[in-house]
Amino acid sequence: MFQLDIPLLDKLYAFYKEITVVIVSFPKSRKYTLGEHIERLTLEIIELVISAGYKPKEEKLETVYEISAKLDVLKMLVRLAYETKCMQSKDYQCLSADLSETGKMTGGWIKSLKQ
């Protein structure tokens, strides 16, 4: 297995494993719409992080901005899933905290690239 030294990738990998367990318990009517979209978006973000990891420093910023924007959408979709009773409060709190931390990590990455 390859290993990029990107803490954000490790955090998103763990988030994906958590969210897939939660999505299994979504109501059937939302599992294949909202749940699937959340899962797909998480995978897209993971792909972008890996892609950014291989780019030269001067080319990373645009990709990291895209990661940040997609993370904001993911946060909104996870909140929507909670508010539409697709997940329990304890699951939402855990997932929301993880996404908040990934947002901070992404912001730190942007800041370091701007220097």
PDB file of C-alpha atoms in Angstrom, residues 3-62:
ATOM      1  CA  GLN A   3       1.706   6.026   1.891  1.00  0.00           C
ATOM      2  CA  LEU A   4       1.512   9.766   1.405  1.00  0.00           C
ATOM      3  CA  ASP A   5       2.447  11.766   4.472  1.00  0.00           C
ATOM      4  CA  ILE A   6      -0.758  13.820   4.510  1.00  0.00           C
ATOM      5  CA  PRO A   7      -2.563  13.838   7.875  1.00  0.00           C
ATOM      6  CA  LEU A   8      -5.731  15.068   6.129  1.00  0.00           C
ATOM      7  CA  LEU A   9      -5.777  11.877   4.064  1.00  0.00           C
ATOM      8  CA  ASP A  10      -5.650   9.738   7.203  1.00  0.00           C
ATOM      9  CA  LYS A  11      -8.504  11.738   8.749  1.00  0.00           C
ATOM     10  CA  LEU A  12     -10.666  11.429   5.633  1.00  0.00           C
ATOM     11  CA  TYR A  13      -9.909   7.717   5.364  1.00  0.00           C
ATOM     12  CA  ALA A  14     -11.165   7.221   8.930  1.00  0.00           C
ATOM     13  CA  PHE A  15     -14.197   9.455   8.217  1.00  0.00           C
ATOM     14  CA  TYR A  16     -15.105   7.343   5.179  1.00  0.00           C
ATOM     15  CA  LYS A  17     -15.024   4.168   7.249  1.00  0.00           C
ATOM     16  CA  GLU A  18     -17.296   5.788   9.863  1.00  0.00           C
ATOM     17  CA  ILE A  19     -19.779   7.317   7.435  1.00  0.00           C
ATOM     18  CA  THR A  20     -20.290   4.085   5.503  1.00  0.00           C
ATOM     19  CA  VAL A  21     -21.368   2.357   8.718  1.00  0.00           C
ATOM     20  CA  VAL A  22     -23.813   5.179   9.460  1.00  0.00           C
ATOM     21  CA  ILE A  23     -25.227   5.227   5.912  1.00  0.00           C
ATOM     22  CA  VAL A  24     -26.205   1.557   6.218  1.00  0.00           C
ATOM     23  CA  SER A  25     -28.770   2.613   8.824  1.00  0.00           C
ATOM     24  CA  PHE A  26     -30.262   5.425   6.696  1.00  0.00           C
ATOM     25  CA  PRO A  27     -33.914   4.956   5.742  1.00  0.00           C
ATOM     26  CA  LYS A  28     -34.114   3.153   2.410  1.00  0.00           C
ATOM     27  CA  SER A  29     -35.648   6.223   0.750  1.00  0.00           C
ATOM     28  CA  ARG A  30     -32.519   8.271   1.547  1.00  0.00           C
ATOM     29  CA  LYS A  31     -29.806   5.614   1.596  1.00  0.00           C
ATOM     30  CA  TYR A  32     -29.503   5.566  -2.191  1.00  0.00           C
ATOM     31  CA  THR A  33     -29.835   9.317  -2.663  1.00  0.00           C
ATOM     32  CA  LEU A  34     -28.436  11.405   0.163  1.00  0.00           C
ATOM     33  CA  GLY A  35     -26.344   8.580   1.620  1.00  0.00           C
ATOM     34  CA  GLU A  36     -24.846   7.650  -1.708  1.00  0.00           C
ATOM     35  CA  HIS A  37     -24.073  11.292  -2.489  1.00  0.00           C
ATOM     36  CA  ILE A  38     -22.283  11.720   0.853  1.00  0.00           C
ATOM     37  CA  GLU A  39     -20.259   8.581   0.212  1.00  0.00           C
ATOM     38  CA  ARG A  40     -19.365   9.596  -3.348  1.00  0.00           C
ATOM     39  CA  LEU A  41     -18.382  13.118  -2.301  1.00  0.00           C
ATOM     40  CA  THR A  42     -16.137  11.756   0.452  1.00  0.00           C
ATOM     41  CA  LEU A  43     -14.369   9.567  -2.114  1.00  0.00           C
ATOM     42  CA  GLU A  44     -13.965  12.546  -4.472  1.00  0.00           C
ATOM     43  CA  ILE A  45     -12.341  14.544  -1.680  1.00  0.00           C
ATOM     44  CA  ILE A  46      -9.980  11.656  -0.895  1.00  0.00           C
ATOM     45  CA  GLU A  47      -9.004  11.533  -4.577  1.00  0.00           C
ATOM     46  CA  LEU A  48      -8.342  15.278  -4.598  1.00  0.00           C
ATOM     47  CA  VAL A  49      -6.140  15.023  -1.499  1.00  0.00           C
ATOM     48  CA  ILE A  50      -4.079  12.267  -3.106  1.00  0.00           C
ATOM     49  CA  SER A  51      -3.856  14.284  -6.327  1.00  0.00           C
ATOM     50  CA  ALA A  52      -2.708  17.380  -4.434  1.00  0.00           C
ATOM     51  CA  GLY A  53      -0.133  15.283  -2.605  1.00  0.00           C
ATOM     52  CA  TYR A  54       1.596  14.440  -5.873  1.00  0.00           C
ATOM     53  CA  LYS A  55       1.549  17.940  -7.366  1.00  0.00           C
ATOM     54  CA  PRO A  56       4.444  20.376  -7.109  1.00  0.00           C
ATOM     55  CA  LYS A  57       3.896  22.990  -4.394  1.00  0.00           C
ATOM     56  CA  GLU A  58       3.108  25.762  -6.867  1.00  0.00           C
ATOM     57  CA  GLU A  59       0.259  23.711  -8.378  1.00  0.00           C
ATOM     58  CA  LYS A  60      -1.354  22.498  -5.140  1.00  0.00           C
ATOM     59  CA  LEU A  61      -3.232  25.607  -4.044  1.00  0.00           C
ATOM     60  CA  GLU A  62      -6.054  25.386  -6.595  1.00  0.00           C
TER      61      GLU A  62
END
